[in-house]
Coordinates of C-alpha atoms in Angstrom, one line a residue:
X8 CA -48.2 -39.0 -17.3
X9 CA -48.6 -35.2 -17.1
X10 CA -48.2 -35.2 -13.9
X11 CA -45.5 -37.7 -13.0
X12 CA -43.8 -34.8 -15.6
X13 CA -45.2 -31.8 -13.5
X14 CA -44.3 -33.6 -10.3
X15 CA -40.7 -33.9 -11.3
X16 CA -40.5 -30.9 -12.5
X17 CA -41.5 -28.8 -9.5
X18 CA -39.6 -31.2 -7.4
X19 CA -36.5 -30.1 -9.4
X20 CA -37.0 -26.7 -9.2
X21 CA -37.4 -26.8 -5.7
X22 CA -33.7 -28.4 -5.5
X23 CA -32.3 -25.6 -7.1
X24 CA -34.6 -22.4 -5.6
X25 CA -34.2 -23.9 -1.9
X26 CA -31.3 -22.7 -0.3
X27 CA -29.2 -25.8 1.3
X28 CA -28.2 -25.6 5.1
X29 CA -24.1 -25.0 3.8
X30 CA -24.6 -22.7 0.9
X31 CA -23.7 -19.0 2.2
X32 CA -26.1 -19.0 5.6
X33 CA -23.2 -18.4 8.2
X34 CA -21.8 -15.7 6.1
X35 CA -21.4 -11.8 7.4
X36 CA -20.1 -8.5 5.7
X37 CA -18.6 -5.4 7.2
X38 CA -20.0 -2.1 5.4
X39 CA -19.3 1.4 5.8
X40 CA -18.6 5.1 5.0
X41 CA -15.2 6.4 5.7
X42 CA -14.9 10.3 6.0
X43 CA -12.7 12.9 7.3
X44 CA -12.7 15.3 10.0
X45 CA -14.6 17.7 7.9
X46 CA -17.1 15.5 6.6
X47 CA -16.0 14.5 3.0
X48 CA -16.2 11.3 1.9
X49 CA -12.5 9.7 1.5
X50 CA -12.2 7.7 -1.2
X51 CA -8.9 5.1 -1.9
X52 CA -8.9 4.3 1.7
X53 CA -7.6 0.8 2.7
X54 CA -9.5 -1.0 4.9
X55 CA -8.3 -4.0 6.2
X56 CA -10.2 -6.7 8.5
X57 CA -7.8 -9.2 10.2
X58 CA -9.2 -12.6 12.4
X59 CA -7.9 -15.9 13.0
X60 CA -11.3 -17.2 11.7
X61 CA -9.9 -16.1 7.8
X62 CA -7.4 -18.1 6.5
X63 CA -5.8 -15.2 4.6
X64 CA -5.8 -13.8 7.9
X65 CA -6.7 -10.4 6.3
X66 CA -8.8 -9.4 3.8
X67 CA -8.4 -5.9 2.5
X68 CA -11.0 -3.9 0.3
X69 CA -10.3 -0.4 -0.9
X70 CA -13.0 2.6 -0.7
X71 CA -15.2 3.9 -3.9
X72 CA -15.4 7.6 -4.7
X73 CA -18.4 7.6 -2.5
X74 CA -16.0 6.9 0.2
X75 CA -18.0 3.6 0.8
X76 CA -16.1 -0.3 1.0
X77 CA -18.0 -3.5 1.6
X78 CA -15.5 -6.9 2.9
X79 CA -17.9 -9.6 2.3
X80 CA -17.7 -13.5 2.9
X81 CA -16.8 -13.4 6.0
X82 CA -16.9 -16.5 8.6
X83 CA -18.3 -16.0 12.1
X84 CA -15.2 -15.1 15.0
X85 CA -13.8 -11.6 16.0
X86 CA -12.4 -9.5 13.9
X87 CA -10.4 -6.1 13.9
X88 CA -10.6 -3.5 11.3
X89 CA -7.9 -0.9 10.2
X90 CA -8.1 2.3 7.5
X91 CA -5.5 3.2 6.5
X92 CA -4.7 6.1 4.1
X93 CA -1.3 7.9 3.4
X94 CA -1.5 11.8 5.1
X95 CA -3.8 10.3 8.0
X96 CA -3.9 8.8 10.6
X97 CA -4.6 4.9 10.9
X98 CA -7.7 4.1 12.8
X99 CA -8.2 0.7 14.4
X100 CA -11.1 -0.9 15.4
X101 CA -11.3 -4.0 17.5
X102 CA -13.3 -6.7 19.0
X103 CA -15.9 -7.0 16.4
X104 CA -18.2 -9.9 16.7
X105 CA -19.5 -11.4 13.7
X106 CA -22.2 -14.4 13.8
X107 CA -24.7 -15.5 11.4
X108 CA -25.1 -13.7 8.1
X109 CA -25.0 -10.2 10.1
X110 CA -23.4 -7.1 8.4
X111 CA -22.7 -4.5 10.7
X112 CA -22.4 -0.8 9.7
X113 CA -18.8 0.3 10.5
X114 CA -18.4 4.3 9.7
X115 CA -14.6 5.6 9.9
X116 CA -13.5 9.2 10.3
X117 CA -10.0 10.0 9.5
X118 CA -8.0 12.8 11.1
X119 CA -5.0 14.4 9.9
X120 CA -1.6 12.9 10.1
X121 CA 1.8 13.9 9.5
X122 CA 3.4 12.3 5.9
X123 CA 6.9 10.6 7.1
X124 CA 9.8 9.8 4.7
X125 CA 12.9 7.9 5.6
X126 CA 16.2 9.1 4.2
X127 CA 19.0 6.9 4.4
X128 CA 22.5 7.5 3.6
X129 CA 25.2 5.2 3.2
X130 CA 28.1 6.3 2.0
X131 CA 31.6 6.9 4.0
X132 CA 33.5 10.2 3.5
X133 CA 36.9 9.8 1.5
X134 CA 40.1 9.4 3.2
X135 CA 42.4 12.4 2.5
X136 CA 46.2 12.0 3.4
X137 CA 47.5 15.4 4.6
X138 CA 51.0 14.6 5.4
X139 CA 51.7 12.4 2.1
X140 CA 50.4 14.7 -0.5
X141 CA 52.2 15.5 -4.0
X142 CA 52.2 17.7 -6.6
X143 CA 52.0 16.0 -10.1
X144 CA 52.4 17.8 -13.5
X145 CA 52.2 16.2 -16.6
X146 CA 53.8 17.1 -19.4
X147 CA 53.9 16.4 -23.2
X148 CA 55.2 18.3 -26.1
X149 CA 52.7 21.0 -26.4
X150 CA 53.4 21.9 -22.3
X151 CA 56.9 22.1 -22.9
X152 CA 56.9 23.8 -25.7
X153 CA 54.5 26.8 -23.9
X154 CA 57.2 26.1 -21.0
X155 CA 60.5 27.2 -23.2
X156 CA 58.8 29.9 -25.0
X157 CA 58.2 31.5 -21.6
X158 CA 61.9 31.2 -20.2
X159 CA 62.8 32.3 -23.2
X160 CA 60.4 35.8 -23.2
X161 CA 61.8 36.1 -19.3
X162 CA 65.5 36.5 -20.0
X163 CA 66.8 39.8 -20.3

C-alpha cells in the first residue's frame, strides 16, 4: 500500500514539475541598455516593439534608472523596435527575428534632438469701419452739471 501511495505521489509531482509542450516554450524577450551619446544610462525611455505576430500589435515597456527595459512574452515572427524619448532623437530598429524562447540583447544609443512645439492660433483680427465711425458721449447729471459750471467760468 506504501507504494501504490509513493507511486502516485511521484507520478503527481511529475505532472506538475514537467513542463508541457504549450506552457511558455515558444516564448522570446527583447533586453537591453539604452544610453546616450555620452555614455549615461537613459532612464524613462520608451521602447516600443511592433509585429503582426502580437495582437496588440505593440507592446511598449519603459526603461529603469539603470537605463535597462525587458519586453517579454513575445511570439516567434519579425519584429521592429523604437526608443523614443522627448529631446532625442527616435531610433528605429528593424527586421528582428525572434524564434524559440531566444532573447536577444538589443543596446540603444540616443543622440540629441531638437524639442518641437506647435503653436496654433486661431483667431481673426476685428473688423474696424473707418468711414462709418462716431463719436458717442454719454451724459448724466453729474457730466452736465461739470459741463455748465465750465461755460459758466468761460464767460467774460
Amino acid at each position: 500500500m506504501r507504494r501504490v501511495v509513493l507511486c502516485l505521489a511521484v507520478l503527481g509531482a511529475a505532472v506538475f514539475f514537467v513542463p508541457t509542450a504549450g506552457v511558455a516554450q515558444d516564448r522570446a524577450a527583447i533586453a537591453g541598455v539604452v544610453k546616450d551619446a555620452s555614455g549615461a544610462v537613459m532612464p524613462g525611455v520608451l521602447v516600443e516593439a511592433s509585429s503582426p505576430a502580437l495582437i496588440e500589435k505593440t507592446r511598449s515597456v519603459v526603461t529603469n534608472n539603470s537605463g535597462q527595459y525587458r519586453i517579454v512574452d513575445l511570439g516567434p515572427g519579425t519584429y521592429e523596435i523604437s526608443f523614443t524619448l522627448a529631446g532625442f532623437k527616435v531610433v528605429r530598429r528593424g527586421g528582428i527575428v525572434l524564434e524559440g524562447n531566444f532573447t536577444p540583447t538589443l543596446n540603444a544609443e540616443l543622440q540629441v534632438g531638437s524639442v518641437e512645439e506647435t503653436l496654433t492660433v486661431t483667431a481673426e483680427a476685428p473688423t474696424v469701419d473707418v468711414v462709418n465711425n462716431q463719436a458717442t458721449f454719454v451724459a448724466n447729471r453729474v457730466t452736465s452739471r461739470r459741463i455748465e459750471s465750465y461755460f459758466q467760468m468761460q464767460v467774460f
